[in-house]
Coordinates of N, CA and C in Angstrom, one line a residue:
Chain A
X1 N 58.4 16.7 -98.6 CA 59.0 15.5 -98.0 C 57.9 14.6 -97.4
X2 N 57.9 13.4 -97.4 CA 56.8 12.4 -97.3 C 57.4 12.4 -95.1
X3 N 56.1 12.1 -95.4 CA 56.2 11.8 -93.3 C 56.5 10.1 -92.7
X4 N 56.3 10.2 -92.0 CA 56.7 8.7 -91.2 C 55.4 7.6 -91.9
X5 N 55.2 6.3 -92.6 CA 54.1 6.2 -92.6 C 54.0 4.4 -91.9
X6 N 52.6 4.1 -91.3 CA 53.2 3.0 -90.4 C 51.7 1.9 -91.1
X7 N 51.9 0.8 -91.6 CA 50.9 -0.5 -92.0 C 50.8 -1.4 -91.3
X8 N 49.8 -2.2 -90.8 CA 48.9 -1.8 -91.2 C 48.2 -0.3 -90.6
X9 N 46.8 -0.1 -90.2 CA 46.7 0.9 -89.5 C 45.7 -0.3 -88.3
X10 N 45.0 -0.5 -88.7 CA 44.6 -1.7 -87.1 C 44.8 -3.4 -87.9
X11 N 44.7 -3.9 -87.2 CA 44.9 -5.5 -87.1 C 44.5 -6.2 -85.8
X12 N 43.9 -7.5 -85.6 CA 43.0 -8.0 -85.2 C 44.1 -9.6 -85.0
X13 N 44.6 -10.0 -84.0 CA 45.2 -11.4 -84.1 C 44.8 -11.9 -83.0
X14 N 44.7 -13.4 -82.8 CA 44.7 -14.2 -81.5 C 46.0 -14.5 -81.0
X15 N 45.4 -14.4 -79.4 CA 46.8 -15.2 -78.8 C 47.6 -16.6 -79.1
X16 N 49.1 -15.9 -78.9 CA 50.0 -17.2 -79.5 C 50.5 -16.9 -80.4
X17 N 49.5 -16.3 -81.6 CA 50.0 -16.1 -83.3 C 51.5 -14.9 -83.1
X18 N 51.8 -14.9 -84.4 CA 52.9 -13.9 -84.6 C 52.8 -12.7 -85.5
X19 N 53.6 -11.0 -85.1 CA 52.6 -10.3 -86.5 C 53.8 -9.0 -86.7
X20 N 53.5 -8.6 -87.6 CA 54.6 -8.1 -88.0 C 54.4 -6.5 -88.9
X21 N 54.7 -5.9 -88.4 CA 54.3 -4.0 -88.2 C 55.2 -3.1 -88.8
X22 N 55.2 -2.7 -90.3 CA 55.7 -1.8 -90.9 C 55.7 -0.5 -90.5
X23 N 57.1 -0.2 -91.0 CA 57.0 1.4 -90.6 C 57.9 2.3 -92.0
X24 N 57.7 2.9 -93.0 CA 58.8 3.8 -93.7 C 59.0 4.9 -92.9
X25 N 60.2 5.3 -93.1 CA 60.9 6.6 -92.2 C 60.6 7.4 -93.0
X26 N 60.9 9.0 -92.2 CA 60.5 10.1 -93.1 C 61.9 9.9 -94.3
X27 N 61.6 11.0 -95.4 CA 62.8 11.1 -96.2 C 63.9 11.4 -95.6
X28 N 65.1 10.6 -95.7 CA 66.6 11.5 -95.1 C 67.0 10.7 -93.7
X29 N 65.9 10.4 -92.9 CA 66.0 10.2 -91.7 C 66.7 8.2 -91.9
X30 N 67.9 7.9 -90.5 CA 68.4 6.9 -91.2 C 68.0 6.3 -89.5
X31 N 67.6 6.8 -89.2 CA 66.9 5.9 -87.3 C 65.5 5.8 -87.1
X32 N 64.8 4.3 -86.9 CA 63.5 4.3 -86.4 C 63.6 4.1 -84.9
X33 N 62.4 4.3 -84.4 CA 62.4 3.7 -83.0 C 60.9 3.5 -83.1
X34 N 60.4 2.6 -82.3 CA 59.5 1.2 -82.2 C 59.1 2.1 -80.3
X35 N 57.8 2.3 -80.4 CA 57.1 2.7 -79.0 C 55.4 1.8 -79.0
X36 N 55.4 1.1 -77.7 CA 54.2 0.7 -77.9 C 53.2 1.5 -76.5
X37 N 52.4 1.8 -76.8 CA 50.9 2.9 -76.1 C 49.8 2.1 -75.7
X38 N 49.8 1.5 -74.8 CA 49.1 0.8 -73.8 C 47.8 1.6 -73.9
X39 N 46.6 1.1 -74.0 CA 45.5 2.6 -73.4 C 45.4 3.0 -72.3
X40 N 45.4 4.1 -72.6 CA 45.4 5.0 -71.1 C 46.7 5.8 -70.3
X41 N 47.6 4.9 -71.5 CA 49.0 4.9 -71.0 C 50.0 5.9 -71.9
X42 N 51.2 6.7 -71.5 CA 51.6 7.0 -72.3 C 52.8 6.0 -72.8
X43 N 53.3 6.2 -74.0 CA 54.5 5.5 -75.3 C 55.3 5.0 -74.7
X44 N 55.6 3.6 -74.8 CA 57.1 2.8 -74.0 C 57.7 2.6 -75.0
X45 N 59.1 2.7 -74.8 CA 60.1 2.7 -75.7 C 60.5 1.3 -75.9
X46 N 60.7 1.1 -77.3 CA 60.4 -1.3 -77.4 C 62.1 -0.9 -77.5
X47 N 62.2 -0.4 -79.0 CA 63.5 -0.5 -79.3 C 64.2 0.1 -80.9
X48 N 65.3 0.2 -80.9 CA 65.7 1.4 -81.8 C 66.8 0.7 -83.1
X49 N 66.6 1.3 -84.0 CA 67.3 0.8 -85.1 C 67.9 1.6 -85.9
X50 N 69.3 2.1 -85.8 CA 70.3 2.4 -86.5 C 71.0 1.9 -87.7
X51 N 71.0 2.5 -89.0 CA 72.1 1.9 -89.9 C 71.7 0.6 -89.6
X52 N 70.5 -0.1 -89.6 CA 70.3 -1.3 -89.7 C 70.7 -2.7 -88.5
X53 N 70.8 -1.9 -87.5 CA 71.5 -2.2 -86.6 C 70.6 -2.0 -85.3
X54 N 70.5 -3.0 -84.4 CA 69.8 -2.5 -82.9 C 70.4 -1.5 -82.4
X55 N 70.4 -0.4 -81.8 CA 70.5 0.7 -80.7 C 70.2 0.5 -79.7
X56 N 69.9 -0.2 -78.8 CA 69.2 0.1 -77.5 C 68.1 -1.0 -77.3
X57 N 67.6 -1.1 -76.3 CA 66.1 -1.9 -76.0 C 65.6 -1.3 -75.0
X58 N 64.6 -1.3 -75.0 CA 63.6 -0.9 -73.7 C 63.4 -2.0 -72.9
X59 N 62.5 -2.1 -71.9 CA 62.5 -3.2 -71.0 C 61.1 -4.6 -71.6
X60 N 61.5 -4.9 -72.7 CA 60.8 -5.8 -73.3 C 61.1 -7.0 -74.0
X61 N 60.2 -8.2 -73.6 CA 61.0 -9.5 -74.3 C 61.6 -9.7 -75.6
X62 N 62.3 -10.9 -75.5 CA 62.9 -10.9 -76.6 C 61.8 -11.6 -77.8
X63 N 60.3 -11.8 -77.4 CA 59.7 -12.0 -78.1 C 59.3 -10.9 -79.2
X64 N 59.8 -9.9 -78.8 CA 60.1 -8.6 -79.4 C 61.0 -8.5 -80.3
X65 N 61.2 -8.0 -81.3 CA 62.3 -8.1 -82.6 C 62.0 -7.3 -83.9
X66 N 63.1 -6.8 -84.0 CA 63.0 -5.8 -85.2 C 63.8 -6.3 -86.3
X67 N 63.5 -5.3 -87.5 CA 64.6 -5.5 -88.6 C 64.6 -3.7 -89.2
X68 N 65.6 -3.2 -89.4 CA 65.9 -2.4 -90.3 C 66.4 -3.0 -91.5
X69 N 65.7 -2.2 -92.7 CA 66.5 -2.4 -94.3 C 67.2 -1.0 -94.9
X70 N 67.9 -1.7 -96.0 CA 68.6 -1.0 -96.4 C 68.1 1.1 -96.9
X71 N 67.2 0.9 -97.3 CA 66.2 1.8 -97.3 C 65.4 2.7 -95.9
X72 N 66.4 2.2 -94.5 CA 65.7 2.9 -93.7 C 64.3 2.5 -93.3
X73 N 63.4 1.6 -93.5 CA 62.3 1.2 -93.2 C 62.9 0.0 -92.1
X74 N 61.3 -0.1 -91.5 CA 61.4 -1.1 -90.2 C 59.9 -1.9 -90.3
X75 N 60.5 -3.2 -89.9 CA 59.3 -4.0 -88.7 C 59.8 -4.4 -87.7
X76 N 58.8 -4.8 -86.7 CA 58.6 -4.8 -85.5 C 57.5 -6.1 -85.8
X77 N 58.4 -7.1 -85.2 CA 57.8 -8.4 -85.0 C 57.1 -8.8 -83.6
X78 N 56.3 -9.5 -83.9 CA 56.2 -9.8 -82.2 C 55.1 -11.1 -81.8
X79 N 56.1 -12.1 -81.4 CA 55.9 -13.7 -81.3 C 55.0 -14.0 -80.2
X80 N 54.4 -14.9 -80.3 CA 53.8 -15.7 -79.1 C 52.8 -14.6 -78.3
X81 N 52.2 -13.8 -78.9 CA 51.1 -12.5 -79.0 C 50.2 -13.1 -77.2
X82 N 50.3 -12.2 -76.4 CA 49.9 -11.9 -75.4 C 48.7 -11.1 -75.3
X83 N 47.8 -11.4 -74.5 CA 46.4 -10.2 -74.7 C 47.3 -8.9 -74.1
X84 N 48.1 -9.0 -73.2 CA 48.2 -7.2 -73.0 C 49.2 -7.0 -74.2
X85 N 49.5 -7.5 -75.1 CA 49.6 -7.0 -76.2 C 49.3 -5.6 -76.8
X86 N 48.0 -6.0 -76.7 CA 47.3 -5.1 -77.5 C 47.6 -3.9 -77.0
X87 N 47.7 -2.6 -77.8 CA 47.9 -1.2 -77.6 C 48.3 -0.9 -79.2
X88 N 48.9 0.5 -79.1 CA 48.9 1.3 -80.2 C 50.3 1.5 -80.5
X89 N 50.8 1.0 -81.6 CA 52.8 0.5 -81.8 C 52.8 1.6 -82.9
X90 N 53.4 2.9 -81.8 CA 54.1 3.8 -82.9 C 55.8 4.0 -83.3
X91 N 56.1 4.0 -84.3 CA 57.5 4.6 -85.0 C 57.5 6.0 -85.1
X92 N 58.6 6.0 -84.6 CA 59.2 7.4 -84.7 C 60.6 7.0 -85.6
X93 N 60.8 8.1 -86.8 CA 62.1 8.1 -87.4 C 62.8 9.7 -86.8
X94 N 64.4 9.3 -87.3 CA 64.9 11.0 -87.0 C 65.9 10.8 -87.7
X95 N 67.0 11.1 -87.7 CA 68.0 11.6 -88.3 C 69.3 11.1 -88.2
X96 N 69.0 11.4 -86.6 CA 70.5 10.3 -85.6 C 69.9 9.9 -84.9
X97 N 70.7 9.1 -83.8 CA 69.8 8.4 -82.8 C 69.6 8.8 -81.8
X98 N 69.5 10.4 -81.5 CA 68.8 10.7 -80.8 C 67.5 11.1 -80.6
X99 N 66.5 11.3 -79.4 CA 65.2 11.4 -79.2 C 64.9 13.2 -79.9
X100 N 65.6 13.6 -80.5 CA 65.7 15.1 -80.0 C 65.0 15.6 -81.6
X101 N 65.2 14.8 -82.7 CA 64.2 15.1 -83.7 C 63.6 14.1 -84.3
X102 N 62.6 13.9 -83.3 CA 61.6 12.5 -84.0 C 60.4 13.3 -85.2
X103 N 60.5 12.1 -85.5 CA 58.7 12.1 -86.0 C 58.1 10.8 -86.6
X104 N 56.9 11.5 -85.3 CA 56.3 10.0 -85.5 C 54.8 9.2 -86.6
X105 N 54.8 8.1 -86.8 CA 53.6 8.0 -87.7 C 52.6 8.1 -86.7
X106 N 51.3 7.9 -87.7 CA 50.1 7.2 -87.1 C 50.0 6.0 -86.4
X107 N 50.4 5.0 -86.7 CA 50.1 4.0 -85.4 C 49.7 2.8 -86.2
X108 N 50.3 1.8 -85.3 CA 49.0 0.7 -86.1 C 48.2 0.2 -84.4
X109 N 46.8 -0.1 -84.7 CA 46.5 -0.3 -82.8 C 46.2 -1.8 -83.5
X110 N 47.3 -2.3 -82.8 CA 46.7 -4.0 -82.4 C 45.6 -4.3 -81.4
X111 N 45.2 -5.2 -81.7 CA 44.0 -6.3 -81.0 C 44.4 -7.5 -81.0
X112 N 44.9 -8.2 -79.2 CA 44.9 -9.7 -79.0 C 43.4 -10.1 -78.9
X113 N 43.4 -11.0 -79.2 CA 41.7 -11.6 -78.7 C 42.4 -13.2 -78.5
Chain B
X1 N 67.7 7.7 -61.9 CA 66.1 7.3 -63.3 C 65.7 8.5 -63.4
X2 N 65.3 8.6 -64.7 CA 64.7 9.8 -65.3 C 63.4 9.8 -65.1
X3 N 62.8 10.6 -64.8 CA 60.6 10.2 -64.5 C 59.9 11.5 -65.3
X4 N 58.7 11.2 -65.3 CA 58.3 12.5 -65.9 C 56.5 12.2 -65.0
X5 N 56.4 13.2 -64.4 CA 54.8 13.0 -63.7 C 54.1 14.1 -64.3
X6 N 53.0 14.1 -64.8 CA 51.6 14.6 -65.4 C 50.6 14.9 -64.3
X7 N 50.3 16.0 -63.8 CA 49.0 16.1 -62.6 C 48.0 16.3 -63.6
X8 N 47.1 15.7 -63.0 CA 45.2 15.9 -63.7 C 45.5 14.6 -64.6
X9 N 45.2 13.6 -64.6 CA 45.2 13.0 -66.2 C 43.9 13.7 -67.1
X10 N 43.2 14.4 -66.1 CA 41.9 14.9 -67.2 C 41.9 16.6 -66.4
X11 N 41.5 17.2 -67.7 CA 41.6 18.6 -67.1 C 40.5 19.1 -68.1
X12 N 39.3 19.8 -67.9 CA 38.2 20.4 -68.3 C 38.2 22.0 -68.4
X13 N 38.2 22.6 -69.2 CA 38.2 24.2 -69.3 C 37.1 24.6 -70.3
X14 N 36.3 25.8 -70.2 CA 35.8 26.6 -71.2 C 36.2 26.9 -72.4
X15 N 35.4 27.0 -73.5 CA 36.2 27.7 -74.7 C 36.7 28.7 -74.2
X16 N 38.2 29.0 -74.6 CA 38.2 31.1 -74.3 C 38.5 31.1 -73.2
X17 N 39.2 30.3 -72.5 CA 40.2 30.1 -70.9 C 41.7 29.7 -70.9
X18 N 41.6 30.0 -70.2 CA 43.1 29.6 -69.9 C 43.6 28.3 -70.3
X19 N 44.3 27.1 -70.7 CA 44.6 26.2 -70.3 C 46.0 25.7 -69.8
X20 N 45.7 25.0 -68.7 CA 47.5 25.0 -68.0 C 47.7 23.9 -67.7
X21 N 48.5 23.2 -68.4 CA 48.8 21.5 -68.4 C 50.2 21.2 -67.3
X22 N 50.0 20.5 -66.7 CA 51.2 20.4 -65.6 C 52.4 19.3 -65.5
X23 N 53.4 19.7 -65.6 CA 54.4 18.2 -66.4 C 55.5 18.8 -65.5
X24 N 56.3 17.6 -64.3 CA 57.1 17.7 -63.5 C 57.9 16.6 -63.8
X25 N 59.6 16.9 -63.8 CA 60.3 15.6 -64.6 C 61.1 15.6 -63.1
X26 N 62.0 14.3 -63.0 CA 63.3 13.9 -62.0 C 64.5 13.6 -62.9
X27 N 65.3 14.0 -62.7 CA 66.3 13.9 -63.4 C 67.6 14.5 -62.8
X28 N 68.7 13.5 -63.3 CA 70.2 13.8 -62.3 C 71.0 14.6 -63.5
X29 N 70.8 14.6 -65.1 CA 70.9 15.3 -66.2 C 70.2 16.1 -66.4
X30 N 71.0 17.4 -67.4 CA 70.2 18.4 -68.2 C 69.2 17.7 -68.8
X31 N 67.9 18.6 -68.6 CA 67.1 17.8 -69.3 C 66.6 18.2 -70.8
X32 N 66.1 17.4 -71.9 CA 65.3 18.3 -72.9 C 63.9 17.7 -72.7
X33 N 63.1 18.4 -72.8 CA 61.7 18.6 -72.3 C 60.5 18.7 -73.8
X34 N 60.2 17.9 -73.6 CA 58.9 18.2 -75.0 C 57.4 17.8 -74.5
X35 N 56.4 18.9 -75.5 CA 55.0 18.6 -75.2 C 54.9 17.7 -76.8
X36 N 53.9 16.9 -76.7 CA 53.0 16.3 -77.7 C 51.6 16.4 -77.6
X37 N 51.0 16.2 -78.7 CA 49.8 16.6 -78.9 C 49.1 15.0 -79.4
X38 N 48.0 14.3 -79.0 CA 47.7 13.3 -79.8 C 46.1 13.1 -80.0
X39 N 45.9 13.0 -81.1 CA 44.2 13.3 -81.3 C 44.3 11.6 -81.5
X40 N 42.6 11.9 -81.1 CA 42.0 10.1 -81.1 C 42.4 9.3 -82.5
X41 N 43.1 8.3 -82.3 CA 43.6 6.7 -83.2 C 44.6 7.5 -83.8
X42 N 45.2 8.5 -83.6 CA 46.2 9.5 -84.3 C 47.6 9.3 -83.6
X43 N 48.7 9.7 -84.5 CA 50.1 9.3 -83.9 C 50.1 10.6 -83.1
X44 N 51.7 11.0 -82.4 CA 52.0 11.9 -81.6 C 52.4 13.1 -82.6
X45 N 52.3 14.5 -82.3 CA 52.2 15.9 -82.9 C 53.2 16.5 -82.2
X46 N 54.4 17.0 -82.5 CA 55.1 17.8 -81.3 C 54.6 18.9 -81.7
X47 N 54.1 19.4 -80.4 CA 53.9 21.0 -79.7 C 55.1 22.5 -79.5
X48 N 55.8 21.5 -78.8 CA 57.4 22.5 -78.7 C 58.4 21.4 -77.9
X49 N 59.4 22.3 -77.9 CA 60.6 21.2 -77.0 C 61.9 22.4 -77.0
X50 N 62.2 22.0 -75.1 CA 63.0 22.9 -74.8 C 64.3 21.9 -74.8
X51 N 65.4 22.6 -74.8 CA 66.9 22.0 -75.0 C 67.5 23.0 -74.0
X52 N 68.5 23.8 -74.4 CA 69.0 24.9 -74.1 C 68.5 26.1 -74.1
X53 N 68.9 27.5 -73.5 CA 68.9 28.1 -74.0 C 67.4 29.1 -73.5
X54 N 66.7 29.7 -73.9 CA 65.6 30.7 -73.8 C 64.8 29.6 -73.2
X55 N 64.2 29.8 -72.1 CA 63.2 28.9 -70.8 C 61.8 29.4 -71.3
X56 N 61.4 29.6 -71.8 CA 60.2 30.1 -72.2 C 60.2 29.7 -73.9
X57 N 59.4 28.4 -74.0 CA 59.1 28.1 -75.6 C 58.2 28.4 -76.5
X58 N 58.2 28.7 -77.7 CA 56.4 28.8 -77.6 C 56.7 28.0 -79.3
X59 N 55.4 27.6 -79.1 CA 55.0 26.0 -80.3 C 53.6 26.3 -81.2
X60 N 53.4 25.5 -81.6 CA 52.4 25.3 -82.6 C 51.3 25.8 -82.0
X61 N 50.0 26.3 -82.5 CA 48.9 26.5 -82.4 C 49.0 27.4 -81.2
X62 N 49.2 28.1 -81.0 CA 49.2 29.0 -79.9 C 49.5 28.3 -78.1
X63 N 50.2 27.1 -78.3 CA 51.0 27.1 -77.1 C 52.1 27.3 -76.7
X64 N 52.5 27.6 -75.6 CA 53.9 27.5 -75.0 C 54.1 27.0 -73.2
X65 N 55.6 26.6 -73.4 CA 55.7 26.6 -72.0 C 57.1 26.9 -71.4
X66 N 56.9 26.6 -70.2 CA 58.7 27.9 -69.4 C 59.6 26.9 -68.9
X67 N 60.1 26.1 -68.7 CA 61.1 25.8 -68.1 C 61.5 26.2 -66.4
X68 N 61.7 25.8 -65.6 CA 61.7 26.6 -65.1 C 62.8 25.3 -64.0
X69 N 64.0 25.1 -63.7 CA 64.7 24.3 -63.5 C 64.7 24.3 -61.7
X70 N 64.5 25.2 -60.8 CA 63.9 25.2 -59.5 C 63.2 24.8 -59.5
X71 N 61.6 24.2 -60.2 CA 60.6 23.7 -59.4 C 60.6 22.7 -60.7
X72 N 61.5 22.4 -61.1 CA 61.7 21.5 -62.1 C 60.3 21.1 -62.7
X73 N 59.9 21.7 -63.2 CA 58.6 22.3 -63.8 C 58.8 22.3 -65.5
X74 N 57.7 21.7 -66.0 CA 57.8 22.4 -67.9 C 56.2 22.3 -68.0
X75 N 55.0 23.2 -67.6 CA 53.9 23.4 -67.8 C 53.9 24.0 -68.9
X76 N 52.7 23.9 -69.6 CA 52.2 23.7 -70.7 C 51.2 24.4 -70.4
X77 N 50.8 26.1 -71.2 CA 50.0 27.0 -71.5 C 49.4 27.4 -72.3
X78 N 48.2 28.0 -73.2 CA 47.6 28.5 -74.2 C 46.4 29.5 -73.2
X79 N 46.6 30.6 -73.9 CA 45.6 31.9 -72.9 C 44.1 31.9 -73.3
X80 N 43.8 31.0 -74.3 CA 42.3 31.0 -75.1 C 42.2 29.7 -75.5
X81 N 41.8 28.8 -74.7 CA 41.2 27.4 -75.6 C 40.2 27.7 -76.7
X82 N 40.3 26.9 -77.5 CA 39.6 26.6 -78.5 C 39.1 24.8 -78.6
X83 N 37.9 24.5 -79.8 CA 37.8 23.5 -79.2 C 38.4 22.7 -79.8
X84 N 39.3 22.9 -80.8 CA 40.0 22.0 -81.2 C 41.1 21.7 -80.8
X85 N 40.8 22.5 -79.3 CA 42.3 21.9 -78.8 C 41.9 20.4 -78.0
X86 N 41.0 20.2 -77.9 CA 40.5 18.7 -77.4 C 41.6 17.6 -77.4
X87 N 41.9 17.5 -77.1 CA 43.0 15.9 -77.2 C 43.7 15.7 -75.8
X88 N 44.7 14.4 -76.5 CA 45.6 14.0 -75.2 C 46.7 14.8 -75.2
X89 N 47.2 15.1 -74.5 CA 48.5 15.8 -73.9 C 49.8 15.1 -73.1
X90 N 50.6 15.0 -74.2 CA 51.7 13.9 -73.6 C 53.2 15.3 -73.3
X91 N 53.9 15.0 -72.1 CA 55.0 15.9 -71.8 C 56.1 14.8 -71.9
X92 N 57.1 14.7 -72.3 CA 58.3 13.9 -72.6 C 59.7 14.4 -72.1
X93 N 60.7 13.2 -71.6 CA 62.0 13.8 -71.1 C 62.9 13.1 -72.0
X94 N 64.3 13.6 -72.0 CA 65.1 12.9 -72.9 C 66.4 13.8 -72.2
X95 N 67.7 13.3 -72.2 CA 68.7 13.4 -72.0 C 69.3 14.3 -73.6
X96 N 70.3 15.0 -73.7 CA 70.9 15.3 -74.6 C 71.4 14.1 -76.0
X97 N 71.9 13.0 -75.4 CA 72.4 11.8 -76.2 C 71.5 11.2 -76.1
X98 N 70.6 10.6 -75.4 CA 69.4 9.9 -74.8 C 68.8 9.2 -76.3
X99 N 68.9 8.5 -76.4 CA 67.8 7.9 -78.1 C 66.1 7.6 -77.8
X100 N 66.0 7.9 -76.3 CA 64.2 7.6 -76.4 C 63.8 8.7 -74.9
X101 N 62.7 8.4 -75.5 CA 61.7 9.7 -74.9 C 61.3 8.2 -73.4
X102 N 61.2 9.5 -72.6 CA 60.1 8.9 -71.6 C 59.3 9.7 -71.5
X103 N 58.1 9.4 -71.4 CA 56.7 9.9 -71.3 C 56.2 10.1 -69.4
X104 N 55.0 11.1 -69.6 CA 54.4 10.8 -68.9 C 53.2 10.2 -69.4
X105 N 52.1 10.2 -68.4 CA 50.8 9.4 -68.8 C 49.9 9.8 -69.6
X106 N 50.2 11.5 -69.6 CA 49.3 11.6 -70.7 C 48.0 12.8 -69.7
X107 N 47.8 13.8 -70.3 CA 46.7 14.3 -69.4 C 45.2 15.0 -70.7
X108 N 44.2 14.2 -70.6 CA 43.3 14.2 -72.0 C 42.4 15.8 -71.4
X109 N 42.7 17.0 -72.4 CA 41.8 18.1 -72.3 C 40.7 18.2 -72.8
X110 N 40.0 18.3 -71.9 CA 38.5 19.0 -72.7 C 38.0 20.1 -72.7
X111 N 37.3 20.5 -74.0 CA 36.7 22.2 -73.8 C 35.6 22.2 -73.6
X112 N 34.8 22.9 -73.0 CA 33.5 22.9 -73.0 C 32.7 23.7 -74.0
X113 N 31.9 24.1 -74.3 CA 31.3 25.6 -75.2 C 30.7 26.2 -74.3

């Protein structure tokens, strides 16, 4: 079975711009969730997508925005790019929507400049 | 609020020692408890994760850890470092229904030779 896989793997944007962060879920699994990894810091939870649908949000603007497709895959958009932006935006897929069987990709690590 | 605190963000041991990683949660719920594993620009690796049931877990690569709901404690053990145990060490809380993990900060191991 194929694992979580997340595109790009780094990216480089300036402040302001807008960018937008693939993720495929593992096979079978029909929930992503969207965590972003500050350095130094451990995973904040952005926000969760069900059957195509939002689940939940973490404590993050609405500059913040997802989509699920029909296929279980996700982006994670994110407008008006802030330098503390930058950190390491991982997905986790599972099964149901709970935390209790994730798995997560590699990462993509953004860069505000 | 659910919390999760990590002592040492850095903890240094010998090859061939003990390692004992320290992860203390708050919580007014049963908790489920998980270690992750994360090597440099790399996504998160679960280690183990307690739910129910047997307080003593044991996980990949030769770690485990106990549960222990009096000193609301889920430390994180391995009797022989090696050096590829090198990385960051993240301990996670989650509720039963809970759809996202809270983290702690993360505590980065190093081995010596």
């Amino acid at each position: 079975e194929t694992g979580v896989t997340q595109s790009p793997t780094h990216l480089i944007k300036t402040r302001g711009q807008q960018v937008t962060l693939r993720c495929s879920s593992q096979s079978g699994h029909n929930t992503v969730s969207w965590y972003q990894q500050a350095l130094g810091q451990g995973p904040q939870f952005i926000f969760q997508y069900y059957r195509e649908e939002e689940n939940g949000r973490g404590n993050f603007p609405p500059r913040f925005s997802g989509l699920q497709f029909p296929n279980y895959s996700s982006e994670l958009n994110v407008n008006a790019l802030e330098l503390d932006d930058s950190a390491l935006y991982l997905c986790a897929s599972s099964l149901d929507k709970t935390a209790y069987g994730y798995t997560f990709g590699s990462g993509t690590r953004l860069t505000v400049v | 609020a659910q919390s999760v605190t990590q002592l040492g963000s850095h903890v240094s041991v010998s090859e061939g020692a003990l390692v004992l990683l320290r992860c203390n949660y708050s919580s007014s719920v049963p908790p489920y408890l998980f270690w992750y594993v994360q090597y440099p620009n790399q996504g998160l690796q679960l280690l183990l994760k307690y739910t129910t049931g047997a307080t003593l877990v044991k996980g990949i690569n030769g770690f485990e850890a106990e549960f222990k709901k009096s000193e609301t404690s889920f430390h994180l053990t391995k009797p022989s470092a090696h050096m590829s145990d090198a990385a960051e060490y993240f301990c996670a809380f989650s509720s039963g229904s809970a759809r996202q993990l809270t983290f702690g900060s993360g505590t980065q191991l190093t081995v010596l030779p």
